Amino acid sequence: MTLQNCIYLSTILFCIGIYGVLTRRNLIGILLSIEIILNAANINFIAFSHFSASDAAAGSIFPIFVMAVSASEMAVALAIIISLYRQSNNLDSRLLRSLHG
Amino acid sequence: MSADSAFYFTAGLITLFSLLVVTVPNLLHAALALIASFFVTAAFYLMCSMEFVALAQIMVYIGGVVILMVITILLTAQLGAKNLFPKTMGQRIWGFMACSALGASMFAAISRVEGGIVGKGIPATGSGDLETLGRRLLESDADGFLVPFELISILLLTALLGAVVVARKGQRINK
């Protein structure tokens, strides 16, 4: 378990999340993929703070902030999704064109 | 089990569950795989001796965020309907090519660092304990994180109020 292996792990997770964002068509599926990307960022923070930080407490405070931001993001996004579903009864990202101009 | 094999086991499980999240067609199964992936990530945090972050991961992510998403999935997706949104093959191929190009370039950039990315040698220990974290989080001097903490609190409050306003019944966005 070295720092480089941890960075490889978070790179793989990031790419998996990007793949999910690009290929999922349901809006909730896209949100799940974004969660994977945030998880990869947290793993990077934790790995750097464990292996190379002189001040390791700061490295474990940052993931807490990431969690708070992602929780508020999920609340707003799911509210938007519920509102959209109530209006148009579908969540396909290809059929939602009301902001297309 | 040595630390290395434990790390590889954990990393493999995280990757496997994350792949399941982006590939299974049923969204409820994807959310369950995401819960499993977060649990294994919490185990990884424990291996890095960050106990508080591991517990926060389990409570905030698994207990809060993913459960909220599961409830939304149950409210919106017609789970019985087969192939609700069939993935087109072209989309998959383009997505795979894009993300593998991104991953390959990032891997190349990481492995080009002279002698590999190494830490300062000795892994930090005992820094993730609750007392240190709590003091740092609420200290107002140069070492503390009081201002970001308060900003995050305001952000959470605003986001929750905004979520209630957006999801309120009887509202139409584009009339």
Coordinates of C-alpha atoms in Angstrom, one line a residue:
Chain A
M1 CA 0.0 0.0 0.0
T2 CA 1.9 3.0 -1.3
L3 CA 0.8 6.5 -2.2
Q4 CA 1.1 5.8 -5.9
N5 CA -1.2 2.8 -5.7
C6 CA -3.8 4.9 -3.9
I7 CA -3.6 7.5 -6.7
Y8 CA -4.0 4.8 -9.3
L9 CA -7.1 3.6 -7.5
S10 CA -8.6 7.0 -7.4
T11 CA -7.8 7.6 -11.1
I12 CA -9.6 4.3 -12.0
L13 CA -12.6 5.4 -9.9
F14 CA -12.7 8.8 -11.5
C15 CA -12.7 7.3 -15.0
I16 CA -15.4 4.9 -14.0
G17 CA -17.5 7.8 -12.8
I18 CA -16.8 9.7 -16.1
Y19 CA -17.9 6.7 -18.0
G20 CA -21.2 6.5 -16.0
V21 CA -21.9 10.2 -16.5
L22 CA -21.3 9.8 -20.3
T23 CA -23.4 6.7 -20.8
R24 CA -26.2 6.7 -18.2
R25 CA -29.5 8.1 -19.6
N26 CA -31.5 8.3 -16.4
L27 CA -30.8 11.5 -14.4
I28 CA -30.6 9.5 -11.1
G29 CA -28.0 7.2 -12.8
I30 CA -25.9 10.3 -13.6
L31 CA -26.1 11.4 -10.0
L32 CA -24.9 8.0 -8.8
S33 CA -21.9 8.3 -11.1
I34 CA -21.1 11.8 -9.7
E35 CA -21.0 10.1 -6.3
I36 CA -18.3 7.8 -7.5
I37 CA -16.3 10.8 -8.7
L38 CA -16.6 12.5 -5.3
N39 CA -15.6 9.2 -3.7
A40 CA -12.4 9.1 -5.8
A41 CA -11.6 12.7 -4.7
N42 CA -12.0 11.8 -1.1
I43 CA -9.7 8.7 -1.5
N44 CA -7.1 11.0 -2.9
F45 CA -7.4 13.5 0.0
I46 CA -7.2 10.7 2.6
A47 CA -4.2 9.0 0.8
F48 CA -2.2 12.2 0.6
S49 CA -2.9 13.1 4.2
H50 CA -2.0 9.6 5.4
F51 CA 1.3 9.4 3.5
S52 CA 2.8 12.8 3.1
A53 CA 1.1 15.5 5.1
S54 CA 2.9 17.1 8.0
D55 CA -0.5 18.3 9.2
A56 CA -2.7 15.2 8.8
A57 CA -5.8 16.5 10.6
A58 CA -6.3 19.0 7.8
G59 CA -6.5 16.1 5.3
S60 CA -9.2 14.4 7.2
I61 CA -11.2 17.7 7.6
F62 CA -11.4 18.2 3.8
P63 CA -13.4 15.0 3.1
I64 CA -15.9 16.1 5.7
F65 CA -16.4 19.4 3.8
V66 CA -16.7 17.4 0.5
M67 CA -19.4 15.2 2.2
A68 CA -21.3 18.3 3.3
V69 CA -21.2 19.9 -0.2
S70 CA -22.2 16.6 -1.9
A71 CA -25.1 16.2 0.6
S72 CA -26.5 19.6 -0.2
E73 CA -25.9 19.0 -3.9
M74 CA -27.8 15.8 -3.7
A75 CA -30.7 17.5 -1.9
V76 CA -31.1 20.1 -4.6
A77 CA -30.6 17.7 -7.5
L78 CA -33.1 15.2 -6.1
A79 CA -35.6 18.0 -5.6
I80 CA -35.2 19.1 -9.2
I81 CA -35.6 15.5 -10.3
I82 CA -38.8 15.1 -8.3
S83 CA -40.2 18.3 -9.7
L84 CA -39.3 17.3 -13.3
Y85 CA -40.8 13.9 -12.9
R86 CA -44.0 15.5 -11.6
Q87 CA -44.2 17.7 -14.7
S88 CA -43.2 15.4 -17.5
N89 CA -43.3 11.9 -16.2
N90 CA -39.9 10.9 -17.5
L91 CA -36.3 11.3 -16.5
D92 CA -34.5 10.5 -19.8
S93 CA -31.8 13.0 -20.3
R94 CA -32.3 12.8 -24.1
L95 CA -35.9 13.8 -23.9
L96 CA -35.6 16.7 -21.5
R97 CA -35.2 19.5 -23.9
S98 CA -37.0 22.4 -22.2
L99 CA -33.7 24.3 -21.6
H100 CA -32.5 23.8 -25.2
G101 CA -33.5 27.3 -26.2
Chain B
M1 CA -3.2 -10.9 5.7
S2 CA -0.4 -8.4 5.1
A3 CA -1.1 -4.7 4.5
D4 CA -0.4 -4.9 0.8
S5 CA -2.8 -7.8 0.0
A6 CA -5.4 -6.1 2.2
F7 CA -5.0 -2.9 0.1
Y8 CA -5.3 -4.8 -3.2
F9 CA -8.3 -6.7 -2.0
T10 CA -10.0 -3.4 -0.9
A11 CA -9.1 -1.6 -4.1
G12 CA -10.4 -4.5 -6.2
L13 CA -13.7 -4.5 -4.3
I14 CA -14.1 -0.8 -4.6
T15 CA -13.4 -0.9 -8.4
L16 CA -15.7 -3.9 -8.9
F17 CA -18.7 -2.3 -7.1
S18 CA -18.2 1.0 -8.8
L19 CA -18.2 -0.8 -12.2
L20 CA -21.4 -2.4 -11.2
V21 CA -22.9 1.0 -10.4
V22 CA -22.3 2.3 -13.9
T23 CA -23.2 -0.9 -15.8
V24 CA -26.2 -2.6 -14.3
P25 CA -29.5 -1.6 -16.0
N26 CA -31.6 -1.5 -12.9
L27 CA -31.1 1.7 -10.9
L28 CA -32.0 0.1 -7.6
H29 CA -29.3 -2.5 -8.0
A30 CA -26.9 0.3 -8.9
A31 CA -27.7 2.2 -5.7
L32 CA -27.2 -1.0 -3.7
A33 CA -23.8 -1.5 -5.4
L34 CA -23.0 2.1 -4.5
I35 CA -23.7 1.4 -0.8
A36 CA -21.4 -1.6 -1.0
S37 CA -18.7 0.5 -2.6
F38 CA -19.0 3.1 0.1
F39 CA -18.7 0.5 2.8
V40 CA -15.5 -0.9 1.3
T41 CA -14.2 2.7 1.0
A42 CA -14.9 3.2 4.7
A43 CA -12.7 0.1 5.3
F44 CA -10.0 1.8 3.2
Y45 CA -10.2 4.9 5.4
L46 CA -9.8 2.7 8.5
M47 CA -6.7 1.2 6.9
C48 CA -5.4 4.8 6.6
S49 CA -6.2 5.3 10.4
M50 CA -8.9 7.9 9.7
E51 CA -11.6 6.5 11.9
F52 CA -13.7 9.6 12.1
V53 CA -13.9 10.0 8.3
A54 CA -14.8 6.3 8.0
L55 CA -17.7 6.7 10.4
A56 CA -18.8 10.0 8.7
Q57 CA -18.7 8.2 5.4
I58 CA -21.0 5.4 6.7
M59 CA -23.4 7.8 8.4
V60 CA -23.5 10.7 5.9
Y61 CA -23.2 8.9 2.6
I62 CA -24.7 5.5 3.3
G63 CA -27.2 6.6 5.9
G64 CA -28.2 9.9 4.3
V65 CA -27.3 10.5 0.7
V66 CA -27.7 7.0 -0.9
I67 CA -30.9 6.3 1.1
L68 CA -32.3 9.6 -0.2
M69 CA -31.4 8.5 -3.7
V70 CA -33.0 5.1 -3.1
I71 CA -36.2 6.7 -2.0
T72 CA -36.2 8.9 -5.1
I73 CA -35.6 5.9 -7.3
L74 CA -38.5 4.1 -5.8
L75 CA -40.7 7.2 -6.2
T76 CA -39.8 7.8 -9.9
A77 CA -38.5 4.8 -11.8
Q78 CA -41.0 2.3 -13.1
L79 CA -39.0 -0.6 -11.8
G80 CA -41.1 -3.3 -13.4
A81 CA -40.7 -1.8 -16.9
K82 CA -38.0 -3.6 -18.8
N83 CA -35.4 -1.7 -20.7
L84 CA -36.8 1.7 -19.8
F85 CA -33.8 3.6 -21.2
P86 CA -31.9 1.2 -23.4
K87 CA -28.3 2.2 -23.8
T88 CA -27.3 2.7 -27.4
M89 CA -24.1 0.9 -28.4
G90 CA -22.6 4.0 -29.9
Q91 CA -23.0 5.9 -26.7
R92 CA -21.2 3.1 -24.8
I93 CA -18.4 2.9 -27.3
W94 CA -17.8 6.7 -27.3
G95 CA -18.1 6.9 -23.5
F96 CA -15.6 4.0 -23.1
M97 CA -13.2 5.6 -25.6
A98 CA -13.4 9.0 -24.0
C99 CA -12.9 7.8 -20.4
S100 CA -10.1 5.3 -21.3
A101 CA -8.3 8.1 -23.2
L102 CA -8.6 10.3 -20.1
G103 CA -7.5 7.5 -17.8
A104 CA -4.5 6.6 -20.0
S105 CA -3.3 10.2 -20.1
M106 CA -3.7 10.5 -16.3
F107 CA -1.9 7.2 -15.7
A108 CA 0.9 8.3 -18.0
A109 CA 1.2 11.6 -16.2
I110 CA 1.3 9.9 -12.8
S111 CA 3.9 7.3 -13.8
R112 CA 6.2 10.0 -15.3
V113 CA 6.9 11.5 -11.9
E114 CA 10.6 10.8 -11.1
G115 CA 10.9 7.9 -8.8
G116 CA 7.2 7.6 -8.3
I117 CA 5.0 9.7 -6.1
V118 CA 6.2 8.9 -2.6
G119 CA 5.2 10.4 0.7
K120 CA 7.6 11.6 3.4
G121 CA 8.4 8.0 4.2
I122 CA 6.7 7.6 7.6
P123 CA 2.9 7.5 7.3
A124 CA 1.2 9.9 9.7
T125 CA -0.4 8.2 12.6
G126 CA -2.9 9.2 15.3
S127 CA -4.0 12.3 13.5
G128 CA -7.5 11.3 12.8
D129 CA -8.7 11.0 16.3
L130 CA -11.8 12.8 17.3
E131 CA -10.4 15.3 19.8
T132 CA -7.8 16.8 17.4
L133 CA -10.4 17.0 14.6
G134 CA -13.0 18.7 16.7
R135 CA -10.5 21.3 18.1
R136 CA -9.2 22.0 14.6
L137 CA -12.7 22.3 13.2
L138 CA -13.8 24.9 15.7
E139 CA -10.6 26.9 16.3
S140 CA -10.6 30.4 15.1
D141 CA -6.8 31.0 14.9
A142 CA -4.7 30.5 11.8
D143 CA -4.7 26.7 12.2
G144 CA -8.4 26.3 12.6
F145 CA -11.2 25.8 10.1
L146 CA -13.9 27.8 11.8
V147 CA -14.8 30.0 8.8
P148 CA -15.2 27.1 6.3
F149 CA -17.2 25.2 8.9
E150 CA -19.7 28.1 9.2
L151 CA -19.8 28.6 5.4
I152 CA -20.6 24.9 5.0
S153 CA -23.4 25.2 7.6
I154 CA -24.9 28.2 5.7
L155 CA -24.6 26.3 2.4
L156 CA -26.4 23.2 3.8
L157 CA -29.2 25.4 5.3
T158 CA -29.6 27.3 2.0
A159 CA -29.5 24.1 -0.1
L160 CA -32.2 22.4 2.1
L161 CA -34.5 25.4 2.0
G162 CA -34.0 25.6 -1.8
A163 CA -34.7 21.9 -2.2
V164 CA -38.0 22.3 -0.3
V165 CA -38.9 25.3 -2.4
V166 CA -38.1 23.5 -5.7
A167 CA -39.9 20.3 -4.8
R168 CA -43.0 21.9 -3.4
K169 CA -46.3 20.7 -4.6
G170 CA -48.4 22.7 -7.0
Q171 CA -45.4 24.5 -8.6
R172 CA -44.8 24.7 -12.3
I173 CA -41.4 25.6 -13.5
N174 CA -42.1 26.5 -17.1
K175 CA -45.7 27.6 -17.5

